[in-house]
GROMACS .gro file of C-alpha atoms in nm:
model
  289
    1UNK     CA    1   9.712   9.279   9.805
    2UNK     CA    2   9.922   9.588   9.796
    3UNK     CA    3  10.125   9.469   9.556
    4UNK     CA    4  10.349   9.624   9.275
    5UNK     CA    5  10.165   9.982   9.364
    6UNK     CA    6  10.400  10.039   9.706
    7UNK     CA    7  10.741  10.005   9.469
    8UNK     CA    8  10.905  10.297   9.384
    9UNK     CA    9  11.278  10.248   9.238
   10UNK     CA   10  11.449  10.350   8.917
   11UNK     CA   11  11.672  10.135   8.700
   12UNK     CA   12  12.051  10.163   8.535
   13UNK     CA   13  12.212  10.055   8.226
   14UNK     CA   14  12.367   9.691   8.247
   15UNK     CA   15  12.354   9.492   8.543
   16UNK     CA   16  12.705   9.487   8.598
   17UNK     CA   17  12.780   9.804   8.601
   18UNK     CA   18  12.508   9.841   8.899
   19UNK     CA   19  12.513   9.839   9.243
   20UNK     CA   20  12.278   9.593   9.463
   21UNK     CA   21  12.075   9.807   9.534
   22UNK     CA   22  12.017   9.983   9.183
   23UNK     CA   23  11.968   9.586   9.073
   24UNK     CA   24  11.683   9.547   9.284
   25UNK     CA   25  11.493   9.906   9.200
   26UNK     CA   26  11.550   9.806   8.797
   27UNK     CA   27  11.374   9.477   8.886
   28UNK     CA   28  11.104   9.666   9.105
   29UNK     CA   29  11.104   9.939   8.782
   30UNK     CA   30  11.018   9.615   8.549
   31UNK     CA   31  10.734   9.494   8.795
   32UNK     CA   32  10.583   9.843   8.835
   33UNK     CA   33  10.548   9.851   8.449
   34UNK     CA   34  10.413   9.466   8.452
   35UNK     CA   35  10.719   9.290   8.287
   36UNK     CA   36  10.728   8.996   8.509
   37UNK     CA   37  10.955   8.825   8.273
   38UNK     CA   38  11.207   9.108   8.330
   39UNK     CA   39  11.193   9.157   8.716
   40UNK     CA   40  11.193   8.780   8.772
   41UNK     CA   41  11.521   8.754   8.564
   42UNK     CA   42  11.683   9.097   8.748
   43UNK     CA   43  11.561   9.013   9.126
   44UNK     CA   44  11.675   8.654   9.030
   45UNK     CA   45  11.995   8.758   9.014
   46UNK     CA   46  12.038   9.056   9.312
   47UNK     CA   47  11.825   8.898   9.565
   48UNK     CA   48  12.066   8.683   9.698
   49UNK     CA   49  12.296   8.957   9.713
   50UNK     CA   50  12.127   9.204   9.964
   51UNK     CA   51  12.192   9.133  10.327
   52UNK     CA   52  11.931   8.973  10.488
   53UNK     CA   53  12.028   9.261  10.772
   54UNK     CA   54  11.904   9.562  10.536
   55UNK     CA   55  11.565   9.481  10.656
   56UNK     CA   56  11.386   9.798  10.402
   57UNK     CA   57  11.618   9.657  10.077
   58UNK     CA   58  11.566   9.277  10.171
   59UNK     CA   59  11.213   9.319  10.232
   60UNK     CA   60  11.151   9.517   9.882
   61UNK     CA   61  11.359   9.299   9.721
   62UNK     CA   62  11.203   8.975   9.876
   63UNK     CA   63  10.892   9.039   9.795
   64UNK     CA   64  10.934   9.210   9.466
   65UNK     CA   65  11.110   8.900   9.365
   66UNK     CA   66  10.764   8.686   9.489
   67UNK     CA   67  10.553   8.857   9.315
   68UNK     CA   68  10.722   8.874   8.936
   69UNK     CA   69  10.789   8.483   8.992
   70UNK     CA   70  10.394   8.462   9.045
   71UNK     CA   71  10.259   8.675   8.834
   72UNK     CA   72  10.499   8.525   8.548
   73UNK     CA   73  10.354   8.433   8.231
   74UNK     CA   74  10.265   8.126   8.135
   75UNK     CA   75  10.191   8.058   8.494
   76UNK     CA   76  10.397   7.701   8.586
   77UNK     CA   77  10.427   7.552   8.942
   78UNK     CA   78  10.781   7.588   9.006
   79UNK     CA   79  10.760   7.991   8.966
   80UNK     CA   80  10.421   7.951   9.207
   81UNK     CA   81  10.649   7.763   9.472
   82UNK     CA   82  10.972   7.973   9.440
   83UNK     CA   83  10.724   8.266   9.499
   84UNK     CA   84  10.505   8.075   9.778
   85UNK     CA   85  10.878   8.011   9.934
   86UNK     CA   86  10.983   8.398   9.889
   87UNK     CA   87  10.680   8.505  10.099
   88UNK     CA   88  10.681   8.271  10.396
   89UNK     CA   89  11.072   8.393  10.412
   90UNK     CA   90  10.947   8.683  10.446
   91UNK     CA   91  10.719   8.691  10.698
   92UNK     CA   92  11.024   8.437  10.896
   93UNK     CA   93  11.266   8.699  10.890
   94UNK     CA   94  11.044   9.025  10.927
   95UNK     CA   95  10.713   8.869  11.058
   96UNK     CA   96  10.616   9.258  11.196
   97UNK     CA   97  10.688   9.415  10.851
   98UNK     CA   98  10.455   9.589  10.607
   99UNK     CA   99  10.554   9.325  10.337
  100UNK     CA  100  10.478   9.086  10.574
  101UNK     CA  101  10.154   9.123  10.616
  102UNK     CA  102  10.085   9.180  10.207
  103UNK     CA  103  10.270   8.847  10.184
  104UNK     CA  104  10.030   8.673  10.412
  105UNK     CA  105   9.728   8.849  10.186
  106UNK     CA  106   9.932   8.731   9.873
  107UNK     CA  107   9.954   8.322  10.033
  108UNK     CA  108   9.606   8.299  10.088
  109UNK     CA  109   9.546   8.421   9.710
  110UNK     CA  110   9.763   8.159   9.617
  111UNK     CA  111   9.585   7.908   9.808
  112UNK     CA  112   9.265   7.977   9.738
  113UNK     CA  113   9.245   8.048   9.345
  114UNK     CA  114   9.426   7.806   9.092
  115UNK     CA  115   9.747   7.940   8.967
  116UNK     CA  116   9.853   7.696   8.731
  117UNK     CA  117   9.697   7.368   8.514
  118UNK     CA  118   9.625   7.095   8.757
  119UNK     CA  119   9.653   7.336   9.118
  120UNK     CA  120   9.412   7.235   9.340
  121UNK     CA  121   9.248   7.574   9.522
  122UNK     CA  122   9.239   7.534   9.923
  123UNK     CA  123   8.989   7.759  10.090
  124UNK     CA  124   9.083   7.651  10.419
  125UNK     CA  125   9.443   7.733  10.397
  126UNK     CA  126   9.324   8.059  10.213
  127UNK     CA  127   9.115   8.116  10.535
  128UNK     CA  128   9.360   8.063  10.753
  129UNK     CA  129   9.637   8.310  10.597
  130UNK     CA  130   9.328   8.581  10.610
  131UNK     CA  131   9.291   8.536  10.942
  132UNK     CA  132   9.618   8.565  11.061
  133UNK     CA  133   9.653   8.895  10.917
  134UNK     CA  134   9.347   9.017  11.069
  135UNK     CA  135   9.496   8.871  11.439
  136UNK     CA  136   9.815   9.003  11.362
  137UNK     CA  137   9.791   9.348  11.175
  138UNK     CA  138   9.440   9.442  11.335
  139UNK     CA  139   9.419   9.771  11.265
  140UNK     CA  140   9.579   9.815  10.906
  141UNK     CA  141   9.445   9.817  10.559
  142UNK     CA  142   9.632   9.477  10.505
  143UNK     CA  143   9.336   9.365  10.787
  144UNK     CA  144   9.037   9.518  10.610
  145UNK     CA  145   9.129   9.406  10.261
  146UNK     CA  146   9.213   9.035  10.422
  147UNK     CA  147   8.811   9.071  10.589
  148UNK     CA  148   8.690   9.127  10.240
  149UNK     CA  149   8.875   8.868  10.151
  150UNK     CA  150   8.777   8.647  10.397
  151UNK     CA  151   8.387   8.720  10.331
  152UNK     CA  152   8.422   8.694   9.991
  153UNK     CA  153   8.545   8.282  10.032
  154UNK     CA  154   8.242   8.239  10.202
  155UNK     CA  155   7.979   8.426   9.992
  156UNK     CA  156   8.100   8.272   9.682
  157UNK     CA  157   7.955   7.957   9.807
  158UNK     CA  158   7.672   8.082   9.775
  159UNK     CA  159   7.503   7.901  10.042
  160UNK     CA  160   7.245   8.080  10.310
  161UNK     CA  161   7.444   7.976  10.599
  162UNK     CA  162   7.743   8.077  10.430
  163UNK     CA  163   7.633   8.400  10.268
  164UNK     CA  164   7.510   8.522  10.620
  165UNK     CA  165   7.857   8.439  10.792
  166UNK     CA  166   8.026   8.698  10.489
  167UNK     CA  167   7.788   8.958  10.589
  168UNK     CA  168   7.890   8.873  10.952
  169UNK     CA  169   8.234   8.968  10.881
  170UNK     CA  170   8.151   9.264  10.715
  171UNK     CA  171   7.914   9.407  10.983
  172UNK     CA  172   8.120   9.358  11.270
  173UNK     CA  173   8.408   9.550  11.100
  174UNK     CA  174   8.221   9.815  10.934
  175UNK     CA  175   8.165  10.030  11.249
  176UNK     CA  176   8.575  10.106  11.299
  177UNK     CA  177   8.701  10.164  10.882
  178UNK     CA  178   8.798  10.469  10.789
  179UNK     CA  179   8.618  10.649  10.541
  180UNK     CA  180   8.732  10.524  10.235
  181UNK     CA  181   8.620  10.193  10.309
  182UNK     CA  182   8.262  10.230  10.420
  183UNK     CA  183   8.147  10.283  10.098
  184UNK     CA  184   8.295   9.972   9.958
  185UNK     CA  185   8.177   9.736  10.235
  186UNK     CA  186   7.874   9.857  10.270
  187UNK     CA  187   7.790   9.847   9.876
  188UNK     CA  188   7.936   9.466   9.908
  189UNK     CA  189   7.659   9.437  10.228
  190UNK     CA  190   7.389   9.541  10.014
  191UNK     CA  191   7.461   9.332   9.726
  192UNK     CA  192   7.510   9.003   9.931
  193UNK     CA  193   7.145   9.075  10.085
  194UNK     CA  194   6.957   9.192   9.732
  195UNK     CA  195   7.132   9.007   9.483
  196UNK     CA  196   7.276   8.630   9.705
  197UNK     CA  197   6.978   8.640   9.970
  198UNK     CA  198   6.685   8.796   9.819
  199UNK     CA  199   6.614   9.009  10.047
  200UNK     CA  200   6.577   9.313   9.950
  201UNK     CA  201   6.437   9.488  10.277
  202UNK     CA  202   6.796   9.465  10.465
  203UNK     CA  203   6.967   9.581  10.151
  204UNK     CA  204   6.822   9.914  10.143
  205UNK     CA  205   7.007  10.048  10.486
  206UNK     CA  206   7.335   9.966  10.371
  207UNK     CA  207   7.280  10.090  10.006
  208UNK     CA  208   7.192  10.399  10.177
  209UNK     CA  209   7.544  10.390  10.362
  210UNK     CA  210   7.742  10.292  10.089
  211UNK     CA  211   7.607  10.628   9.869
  212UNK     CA  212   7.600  10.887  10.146
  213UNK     CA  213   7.972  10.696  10.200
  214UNK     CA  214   8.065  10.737   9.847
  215UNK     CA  215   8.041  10.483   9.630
  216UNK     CA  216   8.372  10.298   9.553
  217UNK     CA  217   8.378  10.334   9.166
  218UNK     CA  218   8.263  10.649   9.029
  219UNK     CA  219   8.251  10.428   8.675
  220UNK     CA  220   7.991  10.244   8.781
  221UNK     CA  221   7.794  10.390   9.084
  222UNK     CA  222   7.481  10.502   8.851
  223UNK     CA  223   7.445  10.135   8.864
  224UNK     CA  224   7.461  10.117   9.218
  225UNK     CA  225   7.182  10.390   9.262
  226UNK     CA  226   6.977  10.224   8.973
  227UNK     CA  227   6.974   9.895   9.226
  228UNK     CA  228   6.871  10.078   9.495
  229UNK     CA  229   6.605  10.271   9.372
  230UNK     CA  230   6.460   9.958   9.197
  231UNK     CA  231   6.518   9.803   9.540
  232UNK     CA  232   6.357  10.071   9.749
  233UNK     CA  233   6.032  10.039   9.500
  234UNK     CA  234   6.049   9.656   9.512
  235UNK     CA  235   5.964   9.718   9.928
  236UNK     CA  236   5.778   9.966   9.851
  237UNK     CA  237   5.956  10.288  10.031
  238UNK     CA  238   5.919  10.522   9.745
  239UNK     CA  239   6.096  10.860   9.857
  240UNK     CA  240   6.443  10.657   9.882
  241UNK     CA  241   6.396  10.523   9.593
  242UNK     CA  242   6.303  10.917   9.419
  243UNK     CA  243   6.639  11.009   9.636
  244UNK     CA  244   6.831  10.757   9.421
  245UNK     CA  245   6.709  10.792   9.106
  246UNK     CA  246   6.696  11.173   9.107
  247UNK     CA  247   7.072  11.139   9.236
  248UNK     CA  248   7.171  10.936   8.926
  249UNK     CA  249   7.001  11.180   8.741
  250UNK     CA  250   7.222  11.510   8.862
  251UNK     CA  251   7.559  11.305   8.910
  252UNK     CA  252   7.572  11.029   8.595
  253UNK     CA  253   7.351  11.239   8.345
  254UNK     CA  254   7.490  11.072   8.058
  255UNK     CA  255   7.434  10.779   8.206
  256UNK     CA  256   7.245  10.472   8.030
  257UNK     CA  257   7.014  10.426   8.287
  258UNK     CA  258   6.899  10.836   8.315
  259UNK     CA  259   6.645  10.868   8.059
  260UNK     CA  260   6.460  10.524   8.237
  261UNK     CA  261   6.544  10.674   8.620
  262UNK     CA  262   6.386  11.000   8.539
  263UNK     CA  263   6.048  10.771   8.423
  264UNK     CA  264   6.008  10.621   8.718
  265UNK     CA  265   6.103  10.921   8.900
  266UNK     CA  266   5.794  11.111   8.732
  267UNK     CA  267   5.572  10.779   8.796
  268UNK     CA  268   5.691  10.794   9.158
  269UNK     CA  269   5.611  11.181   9.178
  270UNK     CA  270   5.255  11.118   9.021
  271UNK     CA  271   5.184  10.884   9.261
  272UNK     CA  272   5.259  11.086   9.540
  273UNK     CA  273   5.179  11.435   9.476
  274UNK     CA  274   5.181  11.567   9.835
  275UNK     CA  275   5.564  11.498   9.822
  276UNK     CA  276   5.643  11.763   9.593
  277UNK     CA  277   5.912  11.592   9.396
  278UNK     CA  278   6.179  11.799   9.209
  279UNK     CA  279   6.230  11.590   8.868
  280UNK     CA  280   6.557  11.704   8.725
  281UNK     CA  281   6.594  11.797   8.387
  282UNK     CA  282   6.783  11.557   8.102
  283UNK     CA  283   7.089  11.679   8.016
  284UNK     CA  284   7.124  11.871   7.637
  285UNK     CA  285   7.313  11.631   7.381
  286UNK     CA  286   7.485  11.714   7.090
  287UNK     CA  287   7.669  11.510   6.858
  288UNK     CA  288   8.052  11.495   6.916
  289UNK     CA  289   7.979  11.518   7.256
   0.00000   0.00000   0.00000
């Protein structure tokens, strides 16, 4: 979902002393900050005062207004439907639009995790709003993150069949993403084959992308090389697995997992003297520090 992250506006004093269009940026100004509460009650109000015609202010506003109704806390049905209603408007109106194809993300969300006591999650219909954006916006981000999206609803059944058809997805797209998202994808590959089909062979290669890639969170991507190199033991191809550790080693030094990377490291270089293996040093701690 893009979400509240695209909104840029900046809000006035009282609500009638403002314009329409200063309305809707103090309601987008109270979702940026999280106040649902506060943009619902604003974009309440001015969304039925923009012109439908004013495709950039009726889009913002539209779909501003959808997502403080759904993200509203406590989460009841009605705000769920008046922001399920919001969306498919929406995409009616400006079916070509950026918003539109975050509001398609945004329905299959809805229909596919439980929003309020008693909703009933529909995978299906989640499915089905993925896939449209992926026909219809095939070459945006909206179309990558609605793929991972996609894969994800049929990895967390956790079924062979079903695990394989996520990785499926994610294969077939990985050849035409743009930088940023190898890493991401390919991490997500690795983990479905390692950690959901046990089989740790096929999860090296994409490990192996995912790092020279970048991994997607620097906050936890010593964890990510920890896997692999524990991986890359497990079937027995020991230099990758030296690679990786002695990478965590030099990028994540203060890491919890250096001190036990640089063991096997020196196990690994024992075993294989011929290979020459540089073992980094532990970084110097001091208290305070």
């Amino acid at each position: 979902m893009l979400g509240a992250s695209l909104l840029v506006g900046c809000g006035g004093p009282e609500a009638s002393e403002l314009s329409v269009e200063e309305q809707v940026q103090a309601g987008v100004k109270a979702l940026q900050i999280f106040d649902f509460e506060q943009s619902r009650e604003i974009l309440l109000q001015a969304q039925p005062k923009v012109d439908v015609s004013d495709e950039t202010l009726w889009t913002l506003a539209t779909y501003s207004y959808a997502l403080s109704a759904w993200h509203d806390s406590p989460p009841v049905e009605e705000n769920v439907l008046v922001a399920k209603a919001a969306l498919q408007e929406l995409i009616e109106r400006y079916p070509q639009s950026l918003y539109a194809s975050c509001a398609l993300i945004d329905l299959g969300r809805m229909a596919e995790i439980k929003d309020f006591p008693h909703d009933e999650p529909d995978v299906e219909t989640a499915r089905g709003y993925y896939r449209q954006v992926i026909q219809e916006f095939p070459d945006s981000d909206m179309a990558v993150r609605a793929t991972l999206n996609l894969a994800q609803t049929y990895a967390q059944e956790l079924e062979e069949s079903s695990v394989r058809q996520a990785i499926q997805l994610l294969e077939e797209r990985l050849p035409n993403l743009d930088s940023g998202w190898v890493g991401l994808y390919a991490q997500y590959i690795a983990q479905l084959y390692a950690f959901y089909l046990k089989d740790h062979d096929a999860a090296i290669q994409p490990y192996l992308k995912a790092v020279d890639a970048g991994l997607p969170r620097a906050s936890d991507g010593d964890v990510s090389l920890w896997q692999l190199g524990l991986l890359a033991e497990d079937v027995g191809q020991a230099m990758t697995a030296a690679r990786s550790y002695a990478k965590l080693i030099d990028a994540y030094p203060r890491s919890v997992y250096t001190t036990v990377a640089r063991q096997r490291l020196l196990a690994i270089a024992e075993q294989n003297p011929a290979a020459e293996i540089t073992i980094p040093e532990l970084p110097e701690t001091t208290f305070g520090r």
